[in-house]
XYZ file of C-alpha atoms in Angstrom:
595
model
C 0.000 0.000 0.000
C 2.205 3.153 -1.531
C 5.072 1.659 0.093
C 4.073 1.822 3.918
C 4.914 -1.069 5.593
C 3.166 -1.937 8.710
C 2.661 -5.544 8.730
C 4.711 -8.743 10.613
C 4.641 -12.042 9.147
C 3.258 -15.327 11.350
C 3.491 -18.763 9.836
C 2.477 -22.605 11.136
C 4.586 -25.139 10.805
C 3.386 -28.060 8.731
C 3.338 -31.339 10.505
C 6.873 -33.388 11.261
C 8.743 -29.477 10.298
C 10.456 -28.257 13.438
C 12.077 -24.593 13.845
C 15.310 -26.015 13.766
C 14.775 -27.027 10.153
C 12.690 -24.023 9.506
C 15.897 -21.555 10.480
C 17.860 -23.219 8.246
C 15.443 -22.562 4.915
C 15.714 -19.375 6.232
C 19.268 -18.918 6.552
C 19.557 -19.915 2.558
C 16.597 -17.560 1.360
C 18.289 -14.681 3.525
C 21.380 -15.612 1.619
C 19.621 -15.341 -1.377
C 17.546 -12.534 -0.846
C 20.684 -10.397 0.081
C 22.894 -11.638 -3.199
C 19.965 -10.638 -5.402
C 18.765 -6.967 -3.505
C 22.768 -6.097 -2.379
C 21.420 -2.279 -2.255
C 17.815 -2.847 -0.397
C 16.912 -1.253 2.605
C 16.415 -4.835 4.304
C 18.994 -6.460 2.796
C 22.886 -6.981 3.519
C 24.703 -8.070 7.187
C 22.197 -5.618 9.510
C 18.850 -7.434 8.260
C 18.382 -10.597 9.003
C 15.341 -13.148 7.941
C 14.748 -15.670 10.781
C 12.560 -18.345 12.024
C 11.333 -18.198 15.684
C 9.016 -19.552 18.222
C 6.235 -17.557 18.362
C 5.915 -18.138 22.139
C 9.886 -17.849 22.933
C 8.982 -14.256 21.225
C 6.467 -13.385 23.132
C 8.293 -13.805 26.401
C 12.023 -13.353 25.502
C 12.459 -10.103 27.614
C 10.302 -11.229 30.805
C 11.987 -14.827 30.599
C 15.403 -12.712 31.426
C 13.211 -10.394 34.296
C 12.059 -13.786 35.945
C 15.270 -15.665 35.602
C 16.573 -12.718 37.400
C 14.308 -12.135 40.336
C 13.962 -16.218 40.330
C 17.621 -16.117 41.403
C 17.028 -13.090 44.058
C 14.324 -15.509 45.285
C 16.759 -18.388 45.398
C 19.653 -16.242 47.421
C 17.398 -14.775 49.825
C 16.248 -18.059 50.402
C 19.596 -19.541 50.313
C 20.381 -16.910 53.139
C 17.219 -17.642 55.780
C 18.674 -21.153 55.327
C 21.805 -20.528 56.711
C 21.001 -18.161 59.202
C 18.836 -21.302 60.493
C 21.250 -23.904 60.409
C 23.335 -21.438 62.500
C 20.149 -21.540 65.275
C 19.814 -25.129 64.639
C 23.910 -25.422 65.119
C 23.382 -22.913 68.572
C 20.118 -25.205 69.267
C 22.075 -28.137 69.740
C 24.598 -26.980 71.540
C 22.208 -26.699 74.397
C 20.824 -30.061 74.243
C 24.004 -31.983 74.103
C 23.527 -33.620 77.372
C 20.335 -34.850 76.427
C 21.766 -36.563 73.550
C 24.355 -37.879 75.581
C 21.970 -39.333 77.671
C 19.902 -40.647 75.394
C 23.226 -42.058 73.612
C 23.986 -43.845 77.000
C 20.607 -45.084 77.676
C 20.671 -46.775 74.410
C 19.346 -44.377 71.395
C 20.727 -45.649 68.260
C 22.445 -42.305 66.411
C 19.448 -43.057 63.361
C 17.111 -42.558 66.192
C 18.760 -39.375 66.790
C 18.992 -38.161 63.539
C 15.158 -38.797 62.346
C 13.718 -36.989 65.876
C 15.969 -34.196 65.115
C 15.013 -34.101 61.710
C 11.655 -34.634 62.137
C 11.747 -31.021 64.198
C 13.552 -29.388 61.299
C 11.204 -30.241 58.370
C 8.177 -29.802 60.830
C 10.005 -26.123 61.423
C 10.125 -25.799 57.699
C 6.555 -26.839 56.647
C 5.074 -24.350 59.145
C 7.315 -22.110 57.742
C 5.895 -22.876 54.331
C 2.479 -22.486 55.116
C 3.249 -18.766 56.672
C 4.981 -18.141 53.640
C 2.046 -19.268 51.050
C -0.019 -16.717 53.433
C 2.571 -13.792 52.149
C 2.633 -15.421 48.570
C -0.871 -15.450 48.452
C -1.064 -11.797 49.332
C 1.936 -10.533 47.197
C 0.700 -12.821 43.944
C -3.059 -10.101 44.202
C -0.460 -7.416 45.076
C 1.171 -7.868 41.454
C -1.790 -9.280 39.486
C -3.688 -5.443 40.667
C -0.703 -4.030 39.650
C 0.479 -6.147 36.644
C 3.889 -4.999 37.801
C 5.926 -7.489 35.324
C 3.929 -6.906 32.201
C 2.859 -10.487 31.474
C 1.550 -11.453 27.965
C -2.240 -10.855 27.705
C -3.727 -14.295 28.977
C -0.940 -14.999 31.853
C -2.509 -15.362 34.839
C -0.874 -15.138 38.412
C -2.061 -17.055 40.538
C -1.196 -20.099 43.587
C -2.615 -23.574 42.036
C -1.517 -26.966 42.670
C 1.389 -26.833 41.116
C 2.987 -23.818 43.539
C 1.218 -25.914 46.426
C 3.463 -28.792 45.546
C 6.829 -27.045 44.660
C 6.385 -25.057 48.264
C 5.497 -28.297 50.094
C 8.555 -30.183 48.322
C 10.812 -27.139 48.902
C 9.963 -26.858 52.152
C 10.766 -30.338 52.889
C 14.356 -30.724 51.317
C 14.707 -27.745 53.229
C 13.915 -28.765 56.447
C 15.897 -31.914 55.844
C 19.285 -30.420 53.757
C 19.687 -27.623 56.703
C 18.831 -29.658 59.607
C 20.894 -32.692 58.866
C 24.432 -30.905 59.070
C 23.442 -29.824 62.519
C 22.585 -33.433 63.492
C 25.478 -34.857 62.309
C 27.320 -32.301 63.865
C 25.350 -33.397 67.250
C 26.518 -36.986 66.806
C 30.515 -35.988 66.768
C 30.510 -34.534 70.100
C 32.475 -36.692 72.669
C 29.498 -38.342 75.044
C 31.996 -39.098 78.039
C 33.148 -35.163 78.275
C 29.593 -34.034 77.812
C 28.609 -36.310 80.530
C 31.113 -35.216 82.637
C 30.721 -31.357 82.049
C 33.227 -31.084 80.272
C 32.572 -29.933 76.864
C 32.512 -26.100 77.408
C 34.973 -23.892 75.905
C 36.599 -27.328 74.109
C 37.576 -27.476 70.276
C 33.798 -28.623 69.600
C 32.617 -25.368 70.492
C 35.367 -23.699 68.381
C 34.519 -25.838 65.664
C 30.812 -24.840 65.679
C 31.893 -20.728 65.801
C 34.450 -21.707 62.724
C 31.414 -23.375 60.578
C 28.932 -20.565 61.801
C 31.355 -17.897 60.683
C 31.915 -19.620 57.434
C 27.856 -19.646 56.882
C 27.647 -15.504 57.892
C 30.722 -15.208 55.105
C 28.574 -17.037 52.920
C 25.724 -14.717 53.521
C 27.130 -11.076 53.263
C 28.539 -12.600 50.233
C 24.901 -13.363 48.730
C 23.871 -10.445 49.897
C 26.542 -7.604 48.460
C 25.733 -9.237 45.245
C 21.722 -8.782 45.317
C 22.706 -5.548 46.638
C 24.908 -4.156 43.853
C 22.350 -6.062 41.248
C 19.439 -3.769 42.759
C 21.552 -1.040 43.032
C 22.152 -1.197 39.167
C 18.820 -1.885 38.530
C 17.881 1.168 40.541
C 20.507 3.502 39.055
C 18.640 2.541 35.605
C 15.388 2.992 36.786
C 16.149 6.462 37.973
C 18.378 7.414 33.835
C 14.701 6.336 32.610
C 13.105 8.583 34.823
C 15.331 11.445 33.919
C 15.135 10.942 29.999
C 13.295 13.764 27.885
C 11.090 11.924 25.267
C 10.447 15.280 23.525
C 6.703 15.695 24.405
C 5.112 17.275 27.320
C 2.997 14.234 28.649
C 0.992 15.389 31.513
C -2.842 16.445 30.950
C -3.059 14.667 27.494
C -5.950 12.203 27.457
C -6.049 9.917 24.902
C -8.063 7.312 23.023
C -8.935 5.090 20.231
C -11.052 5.603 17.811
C -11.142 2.551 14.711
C -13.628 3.644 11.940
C -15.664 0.312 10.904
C -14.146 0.110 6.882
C -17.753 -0.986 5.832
C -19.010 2.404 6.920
C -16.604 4.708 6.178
C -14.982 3.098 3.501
C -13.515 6.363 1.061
C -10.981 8.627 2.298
C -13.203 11.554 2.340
C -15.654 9.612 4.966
C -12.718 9.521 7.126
C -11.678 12.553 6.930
C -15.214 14.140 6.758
C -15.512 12.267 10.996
C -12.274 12.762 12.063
C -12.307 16.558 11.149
C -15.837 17.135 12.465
C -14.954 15.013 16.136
C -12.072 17.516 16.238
C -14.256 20.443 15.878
C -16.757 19.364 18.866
C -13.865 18.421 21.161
C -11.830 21.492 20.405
C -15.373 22.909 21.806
C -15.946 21.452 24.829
C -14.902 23.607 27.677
C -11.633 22.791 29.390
C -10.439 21.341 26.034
C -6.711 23.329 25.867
C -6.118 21.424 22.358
C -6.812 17.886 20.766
C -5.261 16.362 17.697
C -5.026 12.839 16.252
C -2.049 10.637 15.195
C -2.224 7.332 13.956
C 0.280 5.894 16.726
C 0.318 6.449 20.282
C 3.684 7.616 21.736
C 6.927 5.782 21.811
C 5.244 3.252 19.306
C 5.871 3.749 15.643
C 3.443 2.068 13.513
C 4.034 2.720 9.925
C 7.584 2.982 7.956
C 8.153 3.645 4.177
C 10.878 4.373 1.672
C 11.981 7.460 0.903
C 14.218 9.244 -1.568
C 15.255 12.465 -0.045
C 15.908 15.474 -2.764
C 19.482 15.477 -3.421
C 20.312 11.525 -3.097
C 21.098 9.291 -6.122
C 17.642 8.287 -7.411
C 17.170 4.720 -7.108
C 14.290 1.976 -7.028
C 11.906 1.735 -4.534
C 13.145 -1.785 -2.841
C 16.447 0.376 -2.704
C 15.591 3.218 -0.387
C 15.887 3.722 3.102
C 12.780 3.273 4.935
C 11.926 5.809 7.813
C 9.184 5.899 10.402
C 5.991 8.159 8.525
C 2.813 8.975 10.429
C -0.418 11.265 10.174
C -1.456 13.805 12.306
C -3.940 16.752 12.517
C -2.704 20.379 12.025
C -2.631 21.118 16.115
C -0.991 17.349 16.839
C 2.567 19.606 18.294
C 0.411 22.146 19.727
C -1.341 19.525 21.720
C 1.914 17.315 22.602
C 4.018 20.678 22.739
C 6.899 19.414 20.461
C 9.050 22.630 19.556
C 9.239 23.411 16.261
C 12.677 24.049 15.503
C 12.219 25.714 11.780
C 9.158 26.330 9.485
C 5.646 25.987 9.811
C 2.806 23.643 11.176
C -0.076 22.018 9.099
C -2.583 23.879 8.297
C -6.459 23.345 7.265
C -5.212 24.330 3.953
C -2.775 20.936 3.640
C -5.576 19.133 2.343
C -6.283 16.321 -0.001
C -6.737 18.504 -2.914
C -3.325 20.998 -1.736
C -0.208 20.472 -2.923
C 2.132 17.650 -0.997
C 3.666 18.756 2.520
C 5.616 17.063 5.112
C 7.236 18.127 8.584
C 10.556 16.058 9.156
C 12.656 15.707 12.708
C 15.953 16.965 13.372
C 17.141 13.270 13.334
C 15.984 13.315 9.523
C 17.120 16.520 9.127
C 20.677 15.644 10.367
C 20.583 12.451 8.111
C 20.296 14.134 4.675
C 21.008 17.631 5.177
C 23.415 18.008 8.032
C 23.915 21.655 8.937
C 21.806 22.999 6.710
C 17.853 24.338 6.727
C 15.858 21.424 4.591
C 12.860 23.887 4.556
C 11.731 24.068 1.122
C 13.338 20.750 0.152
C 11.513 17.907 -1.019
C 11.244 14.063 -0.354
C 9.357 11.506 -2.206
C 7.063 9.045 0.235
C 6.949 5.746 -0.657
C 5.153 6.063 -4.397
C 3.589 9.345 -3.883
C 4.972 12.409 -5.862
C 7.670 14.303 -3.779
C 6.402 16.465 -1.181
C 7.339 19.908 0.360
C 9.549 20.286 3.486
C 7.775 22.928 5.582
C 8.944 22.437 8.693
C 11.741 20.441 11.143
C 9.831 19.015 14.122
C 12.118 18.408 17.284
C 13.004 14.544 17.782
C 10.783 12.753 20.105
C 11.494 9.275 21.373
C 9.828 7.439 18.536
C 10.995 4.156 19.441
C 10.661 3.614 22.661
C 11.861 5.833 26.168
C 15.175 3.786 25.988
C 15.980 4.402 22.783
C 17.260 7.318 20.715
C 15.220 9.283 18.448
C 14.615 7.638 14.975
C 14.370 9.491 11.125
C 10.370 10.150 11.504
C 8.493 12.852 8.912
C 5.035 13.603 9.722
C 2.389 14.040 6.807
C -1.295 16.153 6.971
C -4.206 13.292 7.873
C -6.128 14.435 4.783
C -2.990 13.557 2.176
C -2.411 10.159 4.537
C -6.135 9.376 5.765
C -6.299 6.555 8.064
C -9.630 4.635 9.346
C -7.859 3.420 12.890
C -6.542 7.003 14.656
C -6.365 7.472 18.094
C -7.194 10.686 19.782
C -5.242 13.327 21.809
C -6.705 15.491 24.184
C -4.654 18.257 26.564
C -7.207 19.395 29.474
C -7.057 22.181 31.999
C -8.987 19.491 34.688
C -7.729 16.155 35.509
C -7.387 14.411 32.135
C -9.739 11.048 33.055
C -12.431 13.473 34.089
C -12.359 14.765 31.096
C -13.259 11.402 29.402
C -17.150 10.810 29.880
C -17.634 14.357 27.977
C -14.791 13.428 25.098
C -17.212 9.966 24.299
C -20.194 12.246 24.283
C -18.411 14.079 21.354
C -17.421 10.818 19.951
C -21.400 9.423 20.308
C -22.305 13.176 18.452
C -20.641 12.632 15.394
C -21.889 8.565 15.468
C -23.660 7.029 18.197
C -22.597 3.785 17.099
C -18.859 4.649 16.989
C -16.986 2.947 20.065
C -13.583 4.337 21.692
C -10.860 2.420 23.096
C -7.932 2.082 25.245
C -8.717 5.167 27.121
C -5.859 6.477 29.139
C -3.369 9.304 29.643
C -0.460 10.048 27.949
C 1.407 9.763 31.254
C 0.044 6.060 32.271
C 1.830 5.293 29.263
C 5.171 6.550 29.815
C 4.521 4.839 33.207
C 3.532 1.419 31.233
C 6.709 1.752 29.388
C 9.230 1.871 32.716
C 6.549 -0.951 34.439
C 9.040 -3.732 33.779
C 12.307 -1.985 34.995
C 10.472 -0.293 37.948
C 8.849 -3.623 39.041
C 11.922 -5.442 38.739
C 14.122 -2.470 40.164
C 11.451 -2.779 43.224
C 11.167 -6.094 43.436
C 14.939 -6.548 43.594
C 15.300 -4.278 46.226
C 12.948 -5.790 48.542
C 14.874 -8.775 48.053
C 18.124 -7.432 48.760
C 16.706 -5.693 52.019
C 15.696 -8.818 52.630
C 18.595 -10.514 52.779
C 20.927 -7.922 54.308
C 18.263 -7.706 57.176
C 19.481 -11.860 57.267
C 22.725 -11.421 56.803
C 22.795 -8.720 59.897
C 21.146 -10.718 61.776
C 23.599 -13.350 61.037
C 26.501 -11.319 62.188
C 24.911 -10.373 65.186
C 24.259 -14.028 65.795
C 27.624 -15.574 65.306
C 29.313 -12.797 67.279
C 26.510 -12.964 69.999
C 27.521 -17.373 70.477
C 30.929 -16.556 69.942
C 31.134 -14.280 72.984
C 28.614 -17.068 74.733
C 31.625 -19.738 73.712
C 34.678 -17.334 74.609
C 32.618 -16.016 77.948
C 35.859 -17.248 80.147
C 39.112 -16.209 77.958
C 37.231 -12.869 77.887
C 37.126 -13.157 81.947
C 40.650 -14.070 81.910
C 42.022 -10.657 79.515
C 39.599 -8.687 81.729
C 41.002 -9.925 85.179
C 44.918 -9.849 83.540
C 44.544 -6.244 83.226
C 42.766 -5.846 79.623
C 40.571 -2.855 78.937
C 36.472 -2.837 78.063
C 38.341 -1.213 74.970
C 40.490 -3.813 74.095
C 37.595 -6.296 74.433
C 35.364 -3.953 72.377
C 37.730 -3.420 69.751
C 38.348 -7.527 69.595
C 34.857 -8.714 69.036
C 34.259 -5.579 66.307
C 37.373 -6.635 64.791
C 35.982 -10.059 64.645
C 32.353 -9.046 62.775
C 34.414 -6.610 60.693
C 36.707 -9.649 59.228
C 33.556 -12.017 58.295
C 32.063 -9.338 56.800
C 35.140 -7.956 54.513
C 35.600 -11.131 53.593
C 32.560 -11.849 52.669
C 32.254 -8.732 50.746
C 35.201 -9.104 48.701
C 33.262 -12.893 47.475
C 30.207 -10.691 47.148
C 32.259 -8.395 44.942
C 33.927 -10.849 42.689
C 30.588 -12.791 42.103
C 28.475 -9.413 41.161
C 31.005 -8.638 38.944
C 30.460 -11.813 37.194
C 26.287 -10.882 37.364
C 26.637 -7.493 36.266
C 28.089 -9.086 32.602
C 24.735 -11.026 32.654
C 22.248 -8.131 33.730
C 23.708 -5.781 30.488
C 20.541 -6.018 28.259
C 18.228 -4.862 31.918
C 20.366 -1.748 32.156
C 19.873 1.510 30.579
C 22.783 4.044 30.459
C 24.326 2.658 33.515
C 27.883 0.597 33.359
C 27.681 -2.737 34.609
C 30.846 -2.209 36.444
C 29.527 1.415 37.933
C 31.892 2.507 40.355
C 28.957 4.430 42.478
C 27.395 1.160 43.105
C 29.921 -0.900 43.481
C 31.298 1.263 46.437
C 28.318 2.665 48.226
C 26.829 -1.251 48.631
C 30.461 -2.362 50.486
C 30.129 0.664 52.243
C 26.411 0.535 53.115
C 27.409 -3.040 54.259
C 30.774 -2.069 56.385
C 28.632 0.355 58.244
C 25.625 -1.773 58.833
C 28.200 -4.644 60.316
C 29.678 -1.719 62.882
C 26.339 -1.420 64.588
C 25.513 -5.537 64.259
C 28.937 -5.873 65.874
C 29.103 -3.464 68.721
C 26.112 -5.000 70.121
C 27.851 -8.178 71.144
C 30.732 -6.003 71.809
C 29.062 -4.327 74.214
C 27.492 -7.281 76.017
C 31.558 -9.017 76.422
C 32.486 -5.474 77.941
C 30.281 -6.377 80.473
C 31.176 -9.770 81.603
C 32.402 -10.288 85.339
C 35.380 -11.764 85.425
C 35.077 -13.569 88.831
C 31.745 -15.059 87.659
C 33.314 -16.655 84.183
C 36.542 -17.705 86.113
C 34.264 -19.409 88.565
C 32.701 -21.310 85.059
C 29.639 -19.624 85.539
């Protein structure tokens, strides 16, 4: 249709063909294709013809999203589990001598092993069904919200199948973090536990080693969700700050498709479109209202061109560009600057001579540096039009990516049955709406409108993905360095229990609170350095992955990579001077005496 090209191409398979083999015809036509059209817009090394799953398609950008906040989910997880085999670990330190005496009475160690096991995965399964509670809650959070942007027809919702995978993972939970401390239980020497013994020995040392190694593990974990989020967050916020080139705010908009059986000439279109314009533009608190054939940010139609002043060549050979209609007051209503020229006018109409309005990205493409007012450009098979103005660039393509070549022709010398209308209001836009459809209903009660919604929602639809995964993220990694604190605190808190009389001894030999404050910070300080240098290593290994969720942010930024060690250094101070505080405090006649 004159060159415009709007369409995408969907095929079936016939029975036994697979994609595999599919590709591969491919491959050779796109061979061929580019050998016979060397010089055609879509041909050469940058255009590719390919086969794909229709389905992998569809969800190619959320499948990274998910894989992504799947893994968060995993760590976080990961980290609870460690910060309860460390209670489990501290648990059975406290009930030695009644597996001692249970060992002595005759308790074979399996016996010992399935009761303590049993109390793990009954822990876990309770656990489980508190955390279905919060799924069930936070799966109606993001369905009202449709945070991820699912494809139409997803649903999100808990059925048998996330009954099951909770139960199960609940289970090998309960039994993969509760058997280490059972086993652990086992080793300790019955006759010295018997005999009161066991206090202060290299059992108890052993336990503080394996619980620091599990809080290294943690911060670890968590630095990395940290920095991811951070990233995540840092690209989330260059989205936020980009200009797409419009003024969004106040514009209501909606769709209006013209039924083809109806209004099936040009001059039927144009005759509705151009007397809805005139009863909106009426309606007070109407500022200005236009139509375009594309919403924002979403190009619909591209065509070849042949600018004035390039070699002239076939049609199959030109570039193609991004083309759409639009009423005389369209940049009035989106307030896009016009750099040079004029707007449409009534006067550009079917019968008036050809006229187009080009961006400065268009303008910089054929005529760099100089005015192209007054030029002319040849659309698609239509006799060459009339520059008559340079439009500022918009984001045409999308908010995260740069302005594309884009000319704008008059509605009446382009007329379109499917348009969707733009409305800038003085009230609140959706207010607005009720009295727009009246308009609509005016010109032809038995016209319908669509997609009603503001100009704004759908800048805000086009950041949903990367501000629900950006939020998402975070939650998780506040999650888990809330764990991972707590894990600190915890391994400092038993070591302190473990060490009660050497730190009686340094205190009664002369040593200062100081010294003793200073030893245990210096202890929660070394897990967690350590653990953030692992944490550091492995993000920087993530960050390669996470490239195609990041938007004008390095994945090796320097910001985040040293506020989230520092966030973490700080956070460990306070989580270790608790502890600290409590060992200042011990009497050192009462721990000499073994109390």
């Amino acid at each position: 249709r004159a060159g415009v090209s709007y369409l995408q191409g969907v095929a079936r398979l016939r029975p036994g063909a697979s994609i595999k083999s599919a590709a591969a015809e491919m491959e050779v036509l796109d061979r061929q294709y580019n050998q016979e059209n060397p010089k055609a817009p879509d041909g050469g090394p940058n255009v590719s013809m390919l086969a794909g799953n229709l389905q992998e398609l569809t969800v190619a950008d959320l499948r990274t999203r998910l894989f992504f906040l799947s893994g968060a989910v995993g760590l976080v997880l990961l980290i609870a589990c460690a910060n309860v085999a460390g209670l489990l670990l501290s648990r059975s330190l406290m009930r030695r001598k009644e597996i001692a005496v249970r060992t002595a009475l005759g308790a074979r160690s399996s016996d010992i092993v399935r009761q303590l096991l049993t109390e793990s995965v009954l822990l876990a399964l309770v656990a489980g069904a508190l955390g279905l509670g919060f799924g069930l809650a936070g799966t109606r959070f993001l369905a009202a919200l449709s945070a991820l942007g699912l494809p139409q027809g997803t649903t999100v919702a808990i059925d048998w199948r996330v009954l099951s995978f909770t139960l199960t993972l609940s289970a090998l939970t309960g039994i993969m973090f509760g058997i280490f401390p059972a086993l652990q239980l086992l080793r300790t020497d019955m006759n010295s536990t018997l005999r009161e013994e066991g206090q202060g020995t290299s059992a108890g040392h052993r336990r503080v080693q394996i619980k620091s190694v599990l809080v290294v593990l943690q911060v670890a974990m968590s630095v990395m969700l940290v920095i991811a989020s951070g990233l995540l967050v840092r690209s989330f916020y260059r989205l936020l700050q980009v200009d797409p080139g419009f003024d969004s705010q106040s514009v209501l908009t909606m769709n209006v498709s013209l039924p083809t059986v109806k209004y099936a000439k040009a001059d039927q279109q144009i005759e509705f479109f151009d007397e809805l314009l005139r009863k909106v533009s009426a309606v007070p608190g109407v500022q200005s209202t236009s139509i375009s054939a594309a919403l924002p940010l979403s190009p619909i139609r591209i065509t070849p061109i042949l600018p004035e002043g390039q070699p002239a060549v076939p049609l199959a050979e030109r570039p193609f560009i991004i083309i759409e209609a639009i009423s005389p007051s369209f940049l009035e209503t989106m307030r896009i600057p016009l750099r040079s020229g004029r707007a449409f006018t009534r006067a550009d109409n079917a019968q008036a001579p050809r006229v187009v309005i080009i961006n400065q990205a268009l303008a910089r493409r054929f005529w760099p540096g100089q005015d192209p007012v007054g030029r002319h450009i040849a659309v698609g098979r239509q006799t060459p039009s009339e520059i008559v103005g340079v439009a500022a660039d918009v984001r045409n393509r999308g908010i995260a990516q740069p302005p594309q070549p884009q000319l704008y022709l008059p509605f009446p010398q382009l007329p379109w049955a499917n348009m969707n209308l733009f409305v800038r209001t003085a009230p609140e836009p959706h207010s607005m709406a009720p009295v727009v459809r009246a308009q609509v209903a005016a010109v032809d009660p038995d016209q319908p409108v669509t997609a009603i919604q503001t100009v704004d929602e759908l800048m805000d639809g086009s950041r949903a993905q990367a501000r629900s995964t950006a939020l998402l993220l975070g939650a998780f990694s506040a999650i888990a360095l809330l764990l991972a604190v707590v894990g600190i605190y915890g391994v400092l808190a038993y070591s302190v229990a473990q060490r009660r009389k050497e730190l009686g001894i340094r205190l009664a030999l002369g040593a200062e609170k100081s010294d003793i404050l200073r030893l245990v910070v210096r202890q929660g300080l070394t897990l967690t350095a350590t653990g953030i240098v692992l944490g550091l290593l492995a993000a920087l290994a993530l960050s390669q992955v996470m490239s195609s969720l990041l938007y004008k942010v390095g994945t090796h930024d320097l910001t985040t990579f040293v506020l989230a060690p520092v966030l973490f250094l700080l956070i460990a101070v306070v989580a270790s001077y608790l502890p600290a505080r409590g060992a200042t405090k011990v009497d050192p006649t009462e721990a000499l005496r073994g109390a």
